[in-house]
Short mmCIF file of N, CA and C in Angstrom, two decimals:
data_model
loop_
_atom_site.label_atom_id
_atom_site.label_comp_id
_atom_site.label_asym_id
_atom_site.label_seq_id
_atom_site.Cartn_x
_atom_site.Cartn_y
_atom_site.Cartn_z
N MET E 1 71.25 -55.12 -10.86
CA MET E 1 71.49 -56.09 -9.80
C MET E 1 70.40 -57.15 -9.88
N SER E 2 70.80 -58.40 -9.89
CA SER E 2 69.83 -59.50 -9.98
C SER E 2 69.20 -59.78 -8.62
N GLY E 3 68.13 -60.52 -8.65
CA GLY E 3 67.48 -60.93 -7.41
C GLY E 3 68.40 -61.79 -6.55
N THR E 4 69.20 -62.61 -7.20
CA THR E 4 70.15 -63.46 -6.46
C THR E 4 71.20 -62.61 -5.77
N ASP E 5 71.69 -61.57 -6.46
CA ASP E 5 72.66 -60.68 -5.82
C ASP E 5 72.04 -59.95 -4.63
N LEU E 6 70.80 -59.52 -4.79
CA LEU E 6 70.10 -58.87 -3.67
C LEU E 6 69.94 -59.83 -2.49
N ALA E 7 69.59 -61.07 -2.79
CA ALA E 7 69.43 -62.07 -1.72
C ALA E 7 70.76 -62.33 -1.01
N ARG E 8 71.84 -62.44 -1.78
CA ARG E 8 73.15 -62.65 -1.17
C ARG E 8 73.53 -61.48 -0.28
N TYR E 9 73.31 -60.26 -0.80
CA TYR E 9 73.66 -59.09 0.00
C TYR E 9 72.78 -59.01 1.24
N GLY E 10 71.50 -59.29 1.10
CA GLY E 10 70.61 -59.28 2.26
C GLY E 10 71.04 -60.28 3.32
N LEU E 11 71.44 -61.48 2.89
CA LEU E 11 71.91 -62.49 3.83
C LEU E 11 73.23 -62.07 4.47
N ARG E 12 74.12 -61.51 3.66
CA ARG E 12 75.38 -61.01 4.23
C ARG E 12 75.13 -59.92 5.26
N ALA E 13 74.20 -59.01 4.95
CA ALA E 13 73.89 -57.92 5.88
C ALA E 13 73.26 -58.43 7.16
N ALA E 14 72.34 -59.36 7.04
CA ALA E 14 71.65 -59.88 8.23
C ALA E 14 72.61 -60.65 9.14
N VAL E 15 73.35 -61.58 8.57
CA VAL E 15 74.26 -62.39 9.39
C VAL E 15 75.43 -61.54 9.87
N GLY E 16 76.04 -60.79 8.96
CA GLY E 16 77.17 -59.94 9.34
C GLY E 16 76.79 -58.90 10.37
N GLY E 17 75.66 -58.23 10.15
CA GLY E 17 75.20 -57.21 11.11
C GLY E 17 74.90 -57.80 12.48
N THR E 18 74.31 -58.98 12.51
CA THR E 18 74.01 -59.64 13.79
C THR E 18 75.29 -59.97 14.53
N LEU E 19 76.28 -60.51 13.81
CA LEU E 19 77.55 -60.85 14.45
C LEU E 19 78.26 -59.61 14.96
N ILE E 20 78.26 -58.54 14.20
CA ILE E 20 78.88 -57.29 14.65
C ILE E 20 78.21 -56.80 15.92
N ALA E 21 76.88 -56.79 15.94
CA ALA E 21 76.15 -56.31 17.12
C ALA E 21 76.49 -57.15 18.35
N HIS E 22 76.52 -58.46 18.20
CA HIS E 22 76.86 -59.33 19.34
C HIS E 22 78.29 -59.10 19.80
N GLY E 23 79.21 -59.01 18.85
CA GLY E 23 80.60 -58.79 19.22
C GLY E 23 80.81 -57.47 19.94
N LEU E 24 80.16 -56.41 19.45
CA LEU E 24 80.29 -55.10 20.12
C LEU E 24 79.69 -55.14 21.51
N ARG E 25 78.58 -55.83 21.66
CA ARG E 25 77.97 -55.95 22.99
C ARG E 25 78.91 -56.69 23.94
N HIS E 26 79.49 -57.78 23.45
CA HIS E 26 80.44 -58.50 24.29
C HIS E 26 81.62 -57.63 24.67
N GLY E 27 82.11 -56.83 23.72
CA GLY E 27 83.25 -55.96 23.98
C GLY E 27 82.94 -54.84 24.97
N ARG E 28 81.73 -54.30 24.90
CA ARG E 28 81.35 -53.21 25.83
C ARG E 28 81.16 -53.72 27.24
N THR E 29 80.85 -54.99 27.39
CA THR E 29 80.61 -55.58 28.71
C THR E 29 81.56 -56.74 28.92
N LEU E 30 82.84 -56.52 28.65
CA LEU E 30 83.82 -57.61 28.66
C LEU E 30 83.89 -58.33 30.01
N ASP E 31 83.83 -57.60 31.12
CA ASP E 31 83.87 -58.27 32.43
C ASP E 31 82.62 -59.12 32.64
N GLY E 32 81.46 -58.60 32.27
CA GLY E 32 80.22 -59.38 32.39
C GLY E 32 80.23 -60.58 31.46
N THR E 33 80.75 -60.40 30.25
CA THR E 33 80.85 -61.50 29.30
C THR E 33 81.79 -62.57 29.84
N ALA E 34 82.92 -62.15 30.42
CA ALA E 34 83.86 -63.11 31.01
C ALA E 34 83.21 -63.87 32.16
N ALA E 35 82.46 -63.18 33.00
CA ALA E 35 81.77 -63.85 34.11
C ALA E 35 80.76 -64.86 33.58
N TRP E 36 80.07 -64.51 32.52
CA TRP E 36 79.11 -65.44 31.93
C TRP E 36 79.83 -66.65 31.34
N PHE E 37 80.93 -66.42 30.60
CA PHE E 37 81.69 -67.54 30.06
C PHE E 37 82.14 -68.47 31.19
N ARG E 38 82.61 -67.91 32.29
CA ARG E 38 83.03 -68.70 33.45
C ARG E 38 81.85 -69.52 33.98
N SER E 39 80.68 -68.90 34.04
CA SER E 39 79.50 -69.58 34.62
C SER E 39 79.02 -70.76 33.78
N VAL E 40 79.34 -70.78 32.49
CA VAL E 40 78.92 -71.89 31.64
C VAL E 40 80.05 -72.89 31.40
N GLY E 41 81.17 -72.72 32.13
CA GLY E 41 82.20 -73.75 32.13
C GLY E 41 83.48 -73.45 31.39
N PHE E 42 83.73 -72.21 30.98
CA PHE E 42 84.96 -71.89 30.25
C PHE E 42 86.07 -71.48 31.20
N ARG E 43 87.24 -72.08 30.98
CA ARG E 43 88.46 -71.63 31.66
C ARG E 43 89.00 -70.45 30.87
N ARG E 44 89.82 -69.63 31.54
CA ARG E 44 90.39 -68.44 30.91
C ARG E 44 89.28 -67.60 30.29
N ALA E 45 88.29 -67.32 31.12
CA ALA E 45 87.06 -66.68 30.66
C ALA E 45 87.29 -65.30 30.05
N ARG E 46 88.21 -64.55 30.56
CA ARG E 46 88.49 -63.23 29.99
C ARG E 46 89.05 -63.37 28.56
N LEU E 47 89.95 -64.33 28.37
CA LEU E 47 90.46 -64.61 27.04
C LEU E 47 89.32 -65.03 26.10
N GLN E 48 88.42 -65.86 26.59
CA GLN E 48 87.28 -66.30 25.79
C GLN E 48 86.39 -65.13 25.41
N ALA E 49 86.17 -64.22 26.35
CA ALA E 49 85.33 -63.05 26.08
C ALA E 49 85.98 -62.15 25.04
N ALA E 50 87.28 -61.93 25.16
CA ALA E 50 87.98 -61.09 24.19
C ALA E 50 88.02 -61.76 22.81
N ALA E 51 88.27 -63.07 22.80
CA ALA E 51 88.29 -63.79 21.52
C ALA E 51 86.92 -63.78 20.87
N SER E 52 85.88 -63.96 21.65
CA SER E 52 84.52 -63.93 21.12
C SER E 52 84.23 -62.58 20.50
N THR E 53 84.62 -61.52 21.17
CA THR E 53 84.42 -60.18 20.65
C THR E 53 85.13 -60.02 19.30
N ALA E 54 86.39 -60.39 19.25
CA ALA E 54 87.18 -60.21 18.02
C ALA E 54 86.65 -61.07 16.88
N VAL E 55 86.32 -62.32 17.16
CA VAL E 55 85.85 -63.21 16.10
C VAL E 55 84.48 -62.76 15.58
N GLU E 56 83.57 -62.39 16.48
CA GLU E 56 82.24 -61.98 16.04
C GLU E 56 82.30 -60.69 15.23
N VAL E 57 83.02 -59.69 15.71
CA VAL E 57 83.12 -58.43 14.96
C VAL E 57 83.86 -58.66 13.64
N GLY E 58 84.97 -59.37 13.68
CA GLY E 58 85.75 -59.62 12.47
C GLY E 58 84.98 -60.40 11.42
N ALA E 59 84.34 -61.49 11.83
CA ALA E 59 83.56 -62.29 10.89
C ALA E 59 82.37 -61.49 10.36
N GLY E 60 81.75 -60.71 11.22
CA GLY E 60 80.61 -59.90 10.79
C GLY E 60 81.00 -58.87 9.75
N VAL E 61 82.11 -58.17 9.99
CA VAL E 61 82.58 -57.17 9.03
C VAL E 61 82.96 -57.85 7.71
N ALA E 62 83.64 -58.98 7.79
CA ALA E 62 84.05 -59.68 6.58
C ALA E 62 82.82 -60.14 5.78
N LEU E 63 81.82 -60.70 6.45
CA LEU E 63 80.62 -61.12 5.74
C LEU E 63 79.90 -59.94 5.12
N LEU E 64 79.77 -58.87 5.87
CA LEU E 64 79.11 -57.67 5.36
C LEU E 64 79.80 -57.16 4.09
N ALA E 65 81.11 -57.19 4.08
CA ALA E 65 81.88 -56.72 2.93
C ALA E 65 82.01 -57.78 1.84
N GLY E 66 81.68 -59.03 2.17
CA GLY E 66 81.90 -60.11 1.21
C GLY E 66 83.38 -60.37 1.01
N ALA E 67 84.12 -60.37 2.10
CA ALA E 67 85.57 -60.56 2.07
C ALA E 67 85.92 -61.89 2.74
N ALA E 68 86.72 -62.70 2.06
CA ALA E 68 87.11 -64.01 2.60
C ALA E 68 85.87 -64.77 3.07
N THR E 69 84.86 -64.79 2.25
CA THR E 69 83.54 -65.29 2.64
C THR E 69 83.56 -66.70 3.23
N PRO E 70 84.23 -67.69 2.63
CA PRO E 70 84.21 -69.02 3.24
C PRO E 70 84.89 -69.05 4.62
N VAL E 71 85.93 -68.26 4.79
CA VAL E 71 86.62 -68.20 6.08
C VAL E 71 85.74 -67.51 7.11
N ALA E 72 85.13 -66.39 6.72
CA ALA E 72 84.22 -65.68 7.63
C ALA E 72 83.04 -66.57 8.01
N ALA E 73 82.50 -67.29 7.04
CA ALA E 73 81.39 -68.20 7.32
C ALA E 73 81.83 -69.30 8.28
N SER E 74 83.06 -69.78 8.14
CA SER E 74 83.56 -70.81 9.07
C SER E 74 83.66 -70.26 10.49
N ALA E 75 84.00 -68.99 10.63
CA ALA E 75 84.06 -68.37 11.96
C ALA E 75 82.67 -68.34 12.60
N VAL E 76 81.66 -68.06 11.79
CA VAL E 76 80.28 -68.07 12.31
C VAL E 76 79.89 -69.49 12.70
N VAL E 77 80.18 -70.45 11.85
CA VAL E 77 79.86 -71.85 12.15
C VAL E 77 80.55 -72.28 13.44
N GLY E 78 81.82 -71.94 13.58
CA GLY E 78 82.55 -72.30 14.79
C GLY E 78 81.99 -71.64 16.04
N THR E 79 81.70 -70.36 15.95
CA THR E 79 81.14 -69.63 17.08
C THR E 79 79.79 -70.21 17.49
N MET E 80 78.96 -70.49 16.50
CA MET E 80 77.63 -71.04 16.80
C MET E 80 77.73 -72.48 17.30
N GLY E 81 78.74 -73.22 16.82
CA GLY E 81 78.96 -74.57 17.33
C GLY E 81 79.35 -74.57 18.80
N VAL E 82 80.24 -73.66 19.16
CA VAL E 82 80.65 -73.53 20.57
C VAL E 82 79.44 -73.13 21.43
N ALA E 83 78.68 -72.16 20.97
CA ALA E 83 77.51 -71.72 21.72
C ALA E 83 76.49 -72.84 21.86
N ALA E 84 76.27 -73.57 20.78
CA ALA E 84 75.30 -74.67 20.83
C ALA E 84 75.72 -75.72 21.84
N ARG E 85 76.97 -76.17 21.76
CA ARG E 85 77.43 -77.25 22.64
C ARG E 85 77.52 -76.82 24.09
N SER E 86 78.02 -75.63 24.33
CA SER E 86 78.27 -75.22 25.72
C SER E 86 77.03 -74.72 26.44
N VAL E 87 76.01 -74.26 25.70
CA VAL E 87 74.85 -73.65 26.35
C VAL E 87 73.51 -74.16 25.82
N HIS E 88 73.30 -74.11 24.52
CA HIS E 88 71.95 -74.18 23.97
C HIS E 88 71.37 -75.56 23.73
N LEU E 89 72.16 -76.54 23.34
CA LEU E 89 71.60 -77.86 23.00
C LEU E 89 70.80 -78.50 24.14
N PRO E 90 71.29 -78.47 25.36
CA PRO E 90 70.53 -79.11 26.44
C PRO E 90 69.20 -78.42 26.77
N ARG E 91 69.01 -77.23 26.24
CA ARG E 91 67.82 -76.45 26.61
C ARG E 91 66.71 -76.54 25.58
N GLY E 92 66.85 -77.41 24.60
CA GLY E 92 65.79 -77.59 23.61
C GLY E 92 65.94 -76.65 22.43
N PHE E 93 64.90 -76.59 21.61
CA PHE E 93 64.96 -75.86 20.35
C PHE E 93 64.74 -74.36 20.50
N PHE E 94 63.73 -73.94 21.24
CA PHE E 94 63.27 -72.56 21.18
C PHE E 94 64.19 -71.58 21.92
N VAL E 95 64.47 -70.47 21.25
CA VAL E 95 65.37 -69.45 21.79
C VAL E 95 64.82 -68.84 23.07
N MET E 96 63.50 -68.76 23.21
CA MET E 96 62.94 -68.18 24.44
C MET E 96 63.31 -68.99 25.68
N ASP E 97 63.67 -70.26 25.48
CA ASP E 97 64.14 -71.12 26.58
C ASP E 97 65.66 -71.27 26.54
N GLU E 98 66.34 -70.38 25.83
CA GLU E 98 67.78 -70.42 25.59
C GLU E 98 68.18 -71.66 24.81
N GLY E 99 67.27 -72.11 23.94
CA GLY E 99 67.53 -73.26 23.09
C GLY E 99 68.38 -72.90 21.88
N TYR E 100 68.56 -73.86 21.00
CA TYR E 100 69.51 -73.72 19.89
C TYR E 100 68.91 -73.13 18.61
N GLU E 101 67.68 -72.70 18.61
CA GLU E 101 67.01 -72.15 17.43
C GLU E 101 67.85 -71.04 16.76
N TYR E 102 68.28 -70.09 17.54
CA TYR E 102 69.01 -68.92 17.04
C TYR E 102 70.37 -69.31 16.47
N VAL E 103 71.15 -70.09 17.24
CA VAL E 103 72.50 -70.44 16.78
C VAL E 103 72.44 -71.37 15.57
N LEU E 104 71.44 -72.23 15.51
CA LEU E 104 71.26 -73.09 14.34
C LEU E 104 71.00 -72.25 13.10
N ASN E 105 70.11 -71.29 13.21
CA ASN E 105 69.78 -70.45 12.04
C ASN E 105 70.96 -69.61 11.58
N LEU E 106 71.72 -69.04 12.49
CA LEU E 106 72.91 -68.27 12.08
C LEU E 106 73.95 -69.18 11.44
N GLY E 107 74.16 -70.35 12.00
CA GLY E 107 75.13 -71.28 11.43
C GLY E 107 74.74 -71.74 10.04
N VAL E 108 73.47 -72.09 9.85
CA VAL E 108 72.99 -72.53 8.54
C VAL E 108 73.04 -71.38 7.53
N ALA E 109 72.69 -70.17 7.97
CA ALA E 109 72.76 -69.01 7.07
C ALA E 109 74.20 -68.77 6.63
N ALA E 110 75.15 -68.94 7.53
CA ALA E 110 76.57 -68.78 7.16
C ALA E 110 76.98 -69.84 6.15
N LEU E 111 76.54 -71.08 6.34
CA LEU E 111 76.84 -72.13 5.37
C LEU E 111 76.21 -71.82 4.02
N ALA E 112 74.99 -71.27 4.03
CA ALA E 112 74.34 -70.88 2.78
C ALA E 112 75.16 -69.82 2.05
N LEU E 113 75.69 -68.85 2.80
CA LEU E 113 76.54 -67.83 2.18
C LEU E 113 77.81 -68.45 1.59
N ALA E 114 78.39 -69.39 2.30
CA ALA E 114 79.58 -70.04 1.78
C ALA E 114 79.26 -70.80 0.50
N ALA E 115 78.09 -71.41 0.43
CA ALA E 115 77.68 -72.15 -0.77
C ALA E 115 77.31 -71.21 -1.91
N LEU E 116 76.60 -70.14 -1.60
CA LEU E 116 76.15 -69.21 -2.64
C LEU E 116 77.28 -68.32 -3.16
N GLY E 117 78.24 -68.04 -2.30
CA GLY E 117 79.28 -67.08 -2.63
C GLY E 117 78.81 -65.67 -2.29
N PRO E 118 79.72 -64.71 -2.25
CA PRO E 118 79.39 -63.38 -1.78
C PRO E 118 78.59 -62.53 -2.76
N GLY E 119 78.64 -62.89 -4.04
CA GLY E 119 77.89 -62.13 -5.03
C GLY E 119 78.71 -61.05 -5.71
N ARG E 120 78.02 -60.34 -6.57
CA ARG E 120 78.64 -59.36 -7.46
C ARG E 120 79.27 -58.18 -6.73
N PHE E 121 78.60 -57.69 -5.71
CA PHE E 121 79.09 -56.51 -4.98
C PHE E 121 79.79 -56.95 -3.71
N SER E 122 81.03 -57.41 -3.86
CA SER E 122 81.77 -57.92 -2.72
C SER E 122 83.27 -57.70 -2.93
N VAL E 123 83.99 -57.70 -1.86
CA VAL E 123 85.45 -57.60 -1.92
C VAL E 123 86.01 -58.83 -2.63
N ASP E 124 85.46 -60.00 -2.32
CA ASP E 124 85.95 -61.22 -2.97
C ASP E 124 85.84 -61.13 -4.49
N ARG E 125 84.72 -60.64 -4.98
CA ARG E 125 84.53 -60.51 -6.43
C ARG E 125 85.49 -59.47 -7.01
N ALA E 126 85.63 -58.35 -6.31
CA ALA E 126 86.51 -57.29 -6.80
C ALA E 126 87.96 -57.76 -6.91
N LEU E 127 88.37 -58.65 -6.01
CA LEU E 127 89.74 -59.16 -6.02
C LEU E 127 89.89 -60.45 -6.82
N GLY E 128 88.78 -60.95 -7.37
CA GLY E 128 88.81 -62.19 -8.14
C GLY E 128 88.99 -63.43 -7.29
N LEU E 129 88.61 -63.34 -6.02
CA LEU E 129 88.79 -64.47 -5.09
C LEU E 129 87.55 -65.35 -4.96
N ASP E 130 86.50 -65.04 -5.66
CA ASP E 130 85.26 -65.79 -5.48
C ASP E 130 85.15 -67.00 -6.40
N ALA E 131 85.97 -67.08 -7.42
CA ALA E 131 85.89 -68.18 -8.37
C ALA E 131 86.29 -69.50 -7.71
N GLY E 132 85.45 -70.49 -7.84
CA GLY E 132 85.76 -71.82 -7.33
C GLY E 132 85.51 -72.04 -5.86
N TRP E 133 85.00 -71.04 -5.14
CA TRP E 133 84.78 -71.20 -3.71
C TRP E 133 83.31 -71.26 -3.32
N GLY E 134 82.44 -71.40 -4.26
CA GLY E 134 81.03 -71.52 -3.93
C GLY E 134 80.59 -72.97 -3.92
N GLY E 135 79.29 -73.17 -3.89
CA GLY E 135 78.72 -74.50 -3.95
C GLY E 135 79.14 -75.40 -2.81
N ARG E 136 79.20 -76.68 -3.11
CA ARG E 136 79.55 -77.67 -2.09
C ARG E 136 80.94 -77.44 -1.51
N ARG E 137 81.85 -77.01 -2.35
CA ARG E 137 83.22 -76.79 -1.88
C ARG E 137 83.29 -75.70 -0.81
N GLY E 138 82.62 -74.58 -1.06
CA GLY E 138 82.59 -73.49 -0.08
C GLY E 138 81.89 -73.89 1.21
N ALA E 139 80.76 -74.57 1.07
CA ALA E 139 80.02 -75.00 2.27
C ALA E 139 80.81 -76.03 3.05
N ALA E 140 81.43 -76.99 2.36
CA ALA E 140 82.22 -78.01 3.05
C ALA E 140 83.41 -77.40 3.77
N PHE E 141 84.07 -76.44 3.11
CA PHE E 141 85.20 -75.75 3.75
C PHE E 141 84.75 -75.04 5.01
N ALA E 142 83.66 -74.26 4.92
CA ALA E 142 83.16 -73.50 6.06
C ALA E 142 82.72 -74.43 7.19
N ALA E 143 82.02 -75.49 6.85
CA ALA E 143 81.57 -76.44 7.88
C ALA E 143 82.76 -77.14 8.53
N GLY E 144 83.68 -77.63 7.71
CA GLY E 144 84.82 -78.37 8.25
C GLY E 144 85.71 -77.53 9.13
N LEU E 145 86.11 -76.35 8.64
CA LEU E 145 86.98 -75.48 9.43
C LEU E 145 86.26 -74.98 10.67
N GLY E 146 85.00 -74.57 10.52
CA GLY E 146 84.25 -74.06 11.66
C GLY E 146 84.06 -75.10 12.76
N LEU E 147 83.66 -76.30 12.38
CA LEU E 147 83.43 -77.35 13.37
C LEU E 147 84.74 -77.83 14.00
N ALA E 148 85.82 -77.87 13.22
CA ALA E 148 87.12 -78.24 13.78
C ALA E 148 87.58 -77.19 14.80
N ALA E 149 87.41 -75.91 14.46
CA ALA E 149 87.79 -74.85 15.39
C ALA E 149 86.93 -74.90 16.66
N ALA E 150 85.63 -75.16 16.50
CA ALA E 150 84.75 -75.27 17.67
C ALA E 150 85.20 -76.43 18.56
N ALA E 151 85.49 -77.57 17.96
CA ALA E 151 85.94 -78.74 18.74
C ALA E 151 87.23 -78.44 19.48
N ALA E 152 88.16 -77.75 18.82
CA ALA E 152 89.43 -77.40 19.45
C ALA E 152 89.21 -76.45 20.63
N GLN E 153 88.38 -75.44 20.44
CA GLN E 153 88.13 -74.49 21.53
C GLN E 153 87.43 -75.18 22.70
N LEU E 154 86.43 -75.96 22.40
CA LEU E 154 85.71 -76.67 23.48
C LEU E 154 86.64 -77.63 24.20
N GLY E 155 87.45 -78.36 23.45
CA GLY E 155 88.38 -79.31 24.06
C GLY E 155 89.42 -78.64 24.94
N ALA E 156 89.89 -77.49 24.52
CA ALA E 156 90.95 -76.80 25.27
C ALA E 156 90.42 -75.99 26.45
N PHE E 157 89.23 -75.42 26.34
CA PHE E 157 88.80 -74.43 27.33
C PHE E 157 87.49 -74.71 28.05
N TRP E 158 86.70 -75.68 27.61
CA TRP E 158 85.37 -75.84 28.20
C TRP E 158 85.21 -77.17 28.91
N ARG E 159 84.58 -77.12 30.05
CA ARG E 159 84.14 -78.31 30.78
C ARG E 159 82.72 -78.05 31.24
N ARG E 160 81.89 -79.06 31.13
CA ARG E 160 80.50 -78.91 31.56
C ARG E 160 80.49 -78.55 33.05
N PRO E 161 79.87 -77.43 33.39
CA PRO E 161 79.84 -77.02 34.81
C PRO E 161 78.83 -77.86 35.59
N GLU E 162 79.01 -77.84 36.89
CA GLU E 162 78.03 -78.49 37.76
C GLU E 162 76.69 -77.82 37.53
N LYS E 163 75.61 -78.58 37.41
CA LYS E 163 74.30 -78.03 37.08
C LYS E 163 73.83 -76.99 38.11
N ALA E 164 73.93 -77.29 39.37
CA ALA E 164 73.45 -76.35 40.40
C ALA E 164 74.24 -75.05 40.34
N ALA E 165 75.56 -75.16 40.21
CA ALA E 165 76.39 -73.96 40.14
C ALA E 165 76.08 -73.17 38.88
N GLN E 166 75.87 -73.87 37.76
CA GLN E 166 75.56 -73.19 36.50
C GLN E 166 74.24 -72.44 36.61
N ASP E 167 73.22 -73.07 37.16
CA ASP E 167 71.91 -72.43 37.28
C ASP E 167 71.99 -71.19 38.17
N THR E 168 72.71 -71.29 39.29
CA THR E 168 72.83 -70.16 40.20
C THR E 168 73.60 -69.02 39.57
N GLU E 169 74.75 -69.33 38.97
CA GLU E 169 75.57 -68.28 38.36
C GLU E 169 74.90 -67.67 37.15
N ALA E 170 74.24 -68.48 36.34
CA ALA E 170 73.57 -67.96 35.15
C ALA E 170 72.43 -67.03 35.54
N ALA E 171 71.78 -67.30 36.64
CA ALA E 171 70.69 -66.43 37.10
C ALA E 171 71.24 -65.09 37.58
N ASP E 172 72.47 -65.11 38.13
CA ASP E 172 73.08 -63.89 38.64
C ASP E 172 73.73 -63.05 37.55
N VAL E 173 74.20 -63.67 36.47
CA VAL E 173 74.95 -62.97 35.43
C VAL E 173 74.26 -63.18 34.09
N LYS E 174 73.70 -62.11 33.55
CA LYS E 174 73.11 -62.17 32.22
C LYS E 174 73.88 -61.22 31.31
N VAL E 175 74.24 -61.69 30.15
CA VAL E 175 74.98 -60.87 29.19
C VAL E 175 74.01 -60.29 28.21
#
């Protein structure tokens, strides 16, 4: 196994494992997650909580396995784009202040995986699906699809909440 393959697998494990953990947490606390989504301005909050759970777990498992890597990476980009726009961007950079540091790093790591490809030990390689999907093409696909999906979700379901109501509800409901 080359150093590059180890790096790819390590990145897949870190990003995929993180997404799985977040998705499972959202799923175990679906009512709390829905209340939180509502507090930050999402309509149909229960649907958003269930969709977030499914997308995070599904994308995480796919990245971990190296399956449909550009599509899985686009799901991470989209999820992090929604999180950034709806919650983190107005709060600055640092995660300790609920800033965008964390979502930026996960999104960029997913784009790196799309550019690098899943590597030798992956479902994509075993099925011969990795040829031609790395480099700029893979990253552009993941970025384009992910950001388009984020824009669609935000446009359909999110409205900036009133600041006072958001601060009060966010203080009461932590996911």
